[in-house]
Each structure stands twice: as structure tokens, then as C-alpha cells.
Short mmCIF file of C-alpha atoms in Angstrom, two decimals:
data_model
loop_
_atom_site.label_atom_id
_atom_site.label_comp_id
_atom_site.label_asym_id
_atom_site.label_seq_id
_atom_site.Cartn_x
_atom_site.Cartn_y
_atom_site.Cartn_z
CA UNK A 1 11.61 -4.58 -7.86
CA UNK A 2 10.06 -7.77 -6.36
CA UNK A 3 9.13 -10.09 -8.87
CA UNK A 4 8.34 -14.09 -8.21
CA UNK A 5 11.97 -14.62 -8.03
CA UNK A 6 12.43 -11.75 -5.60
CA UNK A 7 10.01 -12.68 -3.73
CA UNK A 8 10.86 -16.11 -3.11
CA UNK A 9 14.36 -15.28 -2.19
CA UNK A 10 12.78 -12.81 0.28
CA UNK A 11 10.90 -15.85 1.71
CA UNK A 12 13.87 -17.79 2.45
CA UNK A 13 15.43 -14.71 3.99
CA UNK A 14 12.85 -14.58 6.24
CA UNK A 15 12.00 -18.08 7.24
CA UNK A 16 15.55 -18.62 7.91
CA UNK A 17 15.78 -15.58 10.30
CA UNK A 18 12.28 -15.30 12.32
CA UNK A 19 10.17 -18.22 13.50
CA UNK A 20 6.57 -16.40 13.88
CA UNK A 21 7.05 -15.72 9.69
CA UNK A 22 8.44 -18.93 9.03
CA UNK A 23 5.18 -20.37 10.46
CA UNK A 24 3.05 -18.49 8.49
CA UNK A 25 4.78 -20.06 5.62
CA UNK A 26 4.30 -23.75 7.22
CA UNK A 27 0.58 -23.21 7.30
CA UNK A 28 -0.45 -20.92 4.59
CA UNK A 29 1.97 -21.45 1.78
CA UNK A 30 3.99 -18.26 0.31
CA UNK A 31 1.37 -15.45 -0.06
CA UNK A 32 0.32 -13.86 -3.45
CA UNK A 33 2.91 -11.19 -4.65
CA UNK A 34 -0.41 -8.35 -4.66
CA UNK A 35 0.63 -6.14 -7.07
CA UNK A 36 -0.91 -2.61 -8.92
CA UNK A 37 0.25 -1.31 -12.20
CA UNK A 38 2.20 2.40 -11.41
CA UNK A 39 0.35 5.03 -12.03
CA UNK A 40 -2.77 7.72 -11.59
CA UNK A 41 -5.52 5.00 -11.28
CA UNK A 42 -3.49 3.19 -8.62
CA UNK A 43 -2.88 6.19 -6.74
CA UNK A 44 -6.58 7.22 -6.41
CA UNK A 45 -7.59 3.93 -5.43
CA UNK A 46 -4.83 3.63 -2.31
CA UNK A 47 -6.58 6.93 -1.76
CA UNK A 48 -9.81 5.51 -1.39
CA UNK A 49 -8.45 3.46 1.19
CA UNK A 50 -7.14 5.42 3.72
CA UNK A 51 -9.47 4.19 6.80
CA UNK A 52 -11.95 2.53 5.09
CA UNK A 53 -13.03 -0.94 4.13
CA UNK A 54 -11.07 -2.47 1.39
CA UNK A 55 -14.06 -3.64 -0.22
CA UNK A 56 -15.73 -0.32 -0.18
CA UNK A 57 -12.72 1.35 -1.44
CA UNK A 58 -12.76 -0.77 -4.40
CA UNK A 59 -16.33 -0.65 -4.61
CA UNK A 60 -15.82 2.91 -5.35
CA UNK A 61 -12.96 2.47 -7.80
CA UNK A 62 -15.25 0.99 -10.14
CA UNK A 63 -18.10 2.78 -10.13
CA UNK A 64 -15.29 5.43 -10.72
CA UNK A 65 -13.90 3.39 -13.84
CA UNK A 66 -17.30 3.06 -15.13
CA UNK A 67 -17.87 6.36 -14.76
CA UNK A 68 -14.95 7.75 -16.41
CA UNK A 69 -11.79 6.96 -18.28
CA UNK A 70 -9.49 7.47 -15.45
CA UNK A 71 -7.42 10.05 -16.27
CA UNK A 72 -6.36 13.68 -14.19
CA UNK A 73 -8.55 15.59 -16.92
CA UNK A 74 -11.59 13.50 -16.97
CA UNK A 75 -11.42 12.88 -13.34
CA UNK A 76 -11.67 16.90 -12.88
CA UNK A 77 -14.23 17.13 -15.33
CA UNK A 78 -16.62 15.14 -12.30
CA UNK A 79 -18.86 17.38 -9.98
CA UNK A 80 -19.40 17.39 -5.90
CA UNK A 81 -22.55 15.56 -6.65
CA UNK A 82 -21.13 13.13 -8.91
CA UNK A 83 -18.05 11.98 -7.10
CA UNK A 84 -20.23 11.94 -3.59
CA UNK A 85 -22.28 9.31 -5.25
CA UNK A 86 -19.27 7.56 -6.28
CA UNK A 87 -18.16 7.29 -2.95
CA UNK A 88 -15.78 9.93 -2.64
CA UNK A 89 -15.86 12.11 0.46
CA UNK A 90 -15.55 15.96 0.67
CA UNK A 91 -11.81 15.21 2.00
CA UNK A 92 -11.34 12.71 -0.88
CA UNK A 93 -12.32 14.44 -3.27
CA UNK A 94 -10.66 17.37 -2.24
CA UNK A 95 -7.25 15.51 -2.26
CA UNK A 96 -7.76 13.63 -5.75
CA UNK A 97 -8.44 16.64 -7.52
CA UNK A 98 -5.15 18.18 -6.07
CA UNK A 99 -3.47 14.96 -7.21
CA UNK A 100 -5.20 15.37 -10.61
CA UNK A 101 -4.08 19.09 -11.27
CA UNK A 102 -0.59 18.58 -9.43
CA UNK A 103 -0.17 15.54 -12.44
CA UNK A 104 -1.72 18.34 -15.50
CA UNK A 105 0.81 20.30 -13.84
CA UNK A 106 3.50 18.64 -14.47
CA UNK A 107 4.12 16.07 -11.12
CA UNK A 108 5.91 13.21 -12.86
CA UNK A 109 3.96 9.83 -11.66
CA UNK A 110 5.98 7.70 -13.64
CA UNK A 111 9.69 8.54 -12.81
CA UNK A 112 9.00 7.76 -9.32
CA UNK A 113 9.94 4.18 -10.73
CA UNK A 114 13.45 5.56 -11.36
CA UNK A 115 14.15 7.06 -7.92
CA UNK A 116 14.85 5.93 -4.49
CA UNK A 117 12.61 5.19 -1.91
CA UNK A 118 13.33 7.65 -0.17
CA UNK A 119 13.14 10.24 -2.85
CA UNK A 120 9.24 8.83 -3.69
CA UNK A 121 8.34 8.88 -0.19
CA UNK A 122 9.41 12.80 0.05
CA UNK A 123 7.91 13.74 -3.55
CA UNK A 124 4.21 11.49 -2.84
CA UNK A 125 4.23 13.08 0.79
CA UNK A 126 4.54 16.66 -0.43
CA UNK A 127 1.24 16.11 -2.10
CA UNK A 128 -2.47 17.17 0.31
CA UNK A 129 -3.48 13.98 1.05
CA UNK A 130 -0.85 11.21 0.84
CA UNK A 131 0.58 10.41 4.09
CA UNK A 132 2.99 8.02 4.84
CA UNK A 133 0.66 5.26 4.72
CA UNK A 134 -0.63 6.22 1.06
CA UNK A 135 3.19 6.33 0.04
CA UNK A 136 4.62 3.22 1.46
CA UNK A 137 1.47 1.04 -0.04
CA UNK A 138 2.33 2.63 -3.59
CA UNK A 139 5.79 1.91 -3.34
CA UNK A 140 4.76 -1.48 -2.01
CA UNK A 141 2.34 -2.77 -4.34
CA UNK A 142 2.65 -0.51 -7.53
CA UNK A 143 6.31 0.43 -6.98
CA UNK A 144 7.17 -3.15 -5.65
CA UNK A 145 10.17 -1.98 -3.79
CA UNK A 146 11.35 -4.88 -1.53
CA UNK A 147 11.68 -2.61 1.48
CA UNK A 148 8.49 -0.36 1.59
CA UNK A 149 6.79 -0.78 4.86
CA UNK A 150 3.51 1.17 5.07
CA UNK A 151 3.60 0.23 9.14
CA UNK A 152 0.26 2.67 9.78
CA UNK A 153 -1.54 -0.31 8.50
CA UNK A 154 -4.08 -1.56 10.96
CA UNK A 155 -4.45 -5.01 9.33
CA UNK A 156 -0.57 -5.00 9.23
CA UNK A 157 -0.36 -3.83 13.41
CA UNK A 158 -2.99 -6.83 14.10
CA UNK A 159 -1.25 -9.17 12.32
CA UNK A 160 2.11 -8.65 14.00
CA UNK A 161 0.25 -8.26 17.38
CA UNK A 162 -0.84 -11.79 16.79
CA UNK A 163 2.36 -12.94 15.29
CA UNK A 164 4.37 -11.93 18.01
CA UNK A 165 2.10 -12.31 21.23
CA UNK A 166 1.66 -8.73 21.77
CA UNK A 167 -0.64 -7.62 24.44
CA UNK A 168 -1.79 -4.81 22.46
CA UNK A 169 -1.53 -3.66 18.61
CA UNK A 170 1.49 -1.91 18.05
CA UNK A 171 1.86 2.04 17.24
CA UNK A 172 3.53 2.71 13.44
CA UNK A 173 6.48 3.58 15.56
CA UNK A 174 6.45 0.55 17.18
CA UNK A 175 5.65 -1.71 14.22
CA UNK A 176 9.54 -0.02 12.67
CA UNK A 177 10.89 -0.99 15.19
CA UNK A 178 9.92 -4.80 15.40
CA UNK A 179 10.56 -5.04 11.47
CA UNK A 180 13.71 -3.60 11.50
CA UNK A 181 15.04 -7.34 11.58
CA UNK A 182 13.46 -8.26 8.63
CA UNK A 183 15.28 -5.34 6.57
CA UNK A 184 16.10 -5.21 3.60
CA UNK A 185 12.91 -7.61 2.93
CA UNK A 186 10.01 -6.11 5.02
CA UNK A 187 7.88 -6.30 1.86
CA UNK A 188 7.50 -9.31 1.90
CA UNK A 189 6.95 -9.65 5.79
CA UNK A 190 4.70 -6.79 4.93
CA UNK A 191 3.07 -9.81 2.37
CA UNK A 192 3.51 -12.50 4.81
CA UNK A 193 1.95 -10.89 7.55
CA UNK A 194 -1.25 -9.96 5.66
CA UNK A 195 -1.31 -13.51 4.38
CA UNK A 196 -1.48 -14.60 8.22
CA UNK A 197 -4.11 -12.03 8.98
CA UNK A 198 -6.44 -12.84 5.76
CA UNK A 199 -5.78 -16.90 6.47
CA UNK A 200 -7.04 -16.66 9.85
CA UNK A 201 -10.22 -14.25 9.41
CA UNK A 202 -11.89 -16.44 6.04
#
């Protein structure tokens, strides 16, 4: 699990072996270690986020916390009406109440900290709704696995486009490919690159 220490060691890994992410450390400093705690709060928020806005994802997330305590039975206890003006989509809410009922039914959120990546990748996936993108963020930022490498990431595709001098943003196929290098840290390029692509855009 990356931790400060982890994370600086994955720096130095890094820096030492490719020049685009060593520069991002030259000008920005090490980025923040932007981290979730595990869990079914966590889970509905990354959902929020697939292809929208961060800030109206989280926007959402709290009128959602201030709605509710957020747990699977109270979150089920919410109408259509109610969670559309949350911010919750047909498709959204469609998928969080699956996630909500698949947890009353017995879908173990927290062992996933005890298995491998792989292994939470294959059990998140078989849920309706969480893709590969929704799996590698959770076992990126709530998870903190040091290898997770959610690579459908459009901020994550620009930033490496710019990083690298691509003439156009990379597919997710293309984006595992060009990290395999930084294995077994691409968390943390994940980190650095994102640290690049918020630097430049404030």
C-alpha cells in the first residue's frame, strides 16, 4: 500500500528511469499522495465520476451525504426523484443501487484490501456499472496499490500526450503500453502525471 514512504521511493524510481517524469518533479515538487478511505461511500463517488466533471461529481457526493447517512440501506431507501435532484442519472442510479443490494447481499467491500489486484479488478468488474476505469481508480486511491493504472483516464491520456510529445491523446491501450516502463510504480506516474496536468491548467 503506498504510504509517504512508498511513495517517495516510487519517486526516485521514477526520476531515475524517465526524464519527462523527472521534470515534472523539477518544476512541481512531488504531488499529493490523493487518497479515499475503502469503502461504499468511496465507491459511489468514483461512480459519480465516470465522464463527468470532477467538481460536479463531488458536488453531488455531498448533497448525497447531506442527504443521507451513506450507507447500501439508506441509499436504497432514496426515490427516482430524489436521487435525480441529487445529481444522479437514470444510468447512475441504476448502477448504485445494484452496488447497494449486491453489498446487503453479501459482496464483501472490505476484503478487497486483502486480495490481489488482480482478484479486485475481476470481483469490482463483475458488478453493472464498474468498468475498468471505476476499478483501477479504487484500487488507486482507496486501495492505494502501487501499480493500479486506471489508463481510460482522459486527464491521465492528456497528460502523457503532453509529457511525451504525442501528436494525439493516446487510446487506454496505448497509454499500457507507454507505462509499462514505469511498472511496478505506475501509481505514482499515475500521481505524477496528474500533478503535471493540474500544474499547468491553474
Amino acid at each position: 500500500m503506498i504510504d509517504e514512504q512508498a511513495l517517495r521511493e516510487g519517486l526516485e524510481y521514477l526520476r531515475e528511469r524517465d526524464t519527462a517524469l523527472a521534470g515534472v518533479l523539477e518544476r512541481f515538487g512531488p504531488p499529493p499522495l490523493w487518497t479515499r478511505e475503502p469503502g461504499f461511500a468511496t465507491l459511489v463517488h468514483v461512480i459519480l465520476e465516470q465522464q463527468v466533471s470532477l467538481a460536479s461529481a463531488r458536488a453531488a457526493f455531498e448533497r448525497l451525504e447531506a442527504a443521507i447517512p451513506l450507507t447500501p440501506a439508506h441509499f436504497l431507501s432514496l426515490d427516482d426523484a430524489t436521487l435525480r435532484a441529487i445529481g444522479f442519472s437514470r444510468q447512475k442510479t441504476l448502477y448504485v443501487r445494484h452496488l447497494a443490494q449486491a453489498v446487503l447481499d453479501g459482496f464483501d467491500l472490505d476484503g478487497l484490501a486483502e486480495l490481489d489486484d488482480l482478484e479486485v479488478r475481476r470481483r469490482l468488474t463483475a458488478l453493472k456499472g464498474v468498468g475498468a476505469w471505476t476499478s483501477e481508480v479504487y484500487l488507486l486511491m482507496a486501495l492505494r496499490r502501487p501499480d493500479a493504472w486506471p489508463a481510460g483516464d482522459l486527464g491521465l491520456q492528456l497528460a502523457v500526450q503532453e509529457l511525451k510529445g504525442l501528436g494525439r491523446r493516446p487510446s487506454p491501450a496505448e497509454l499500457e503500453a507507454l507505462a509499462e516502463p514505469w511498472r511496478p510504480w505506475r501509481a505514482v506516474a499515475a500521481r505524477l502525471a496528474w500533478h503535471h496536468y493540474l500544474s499547468t491548467r491553474c
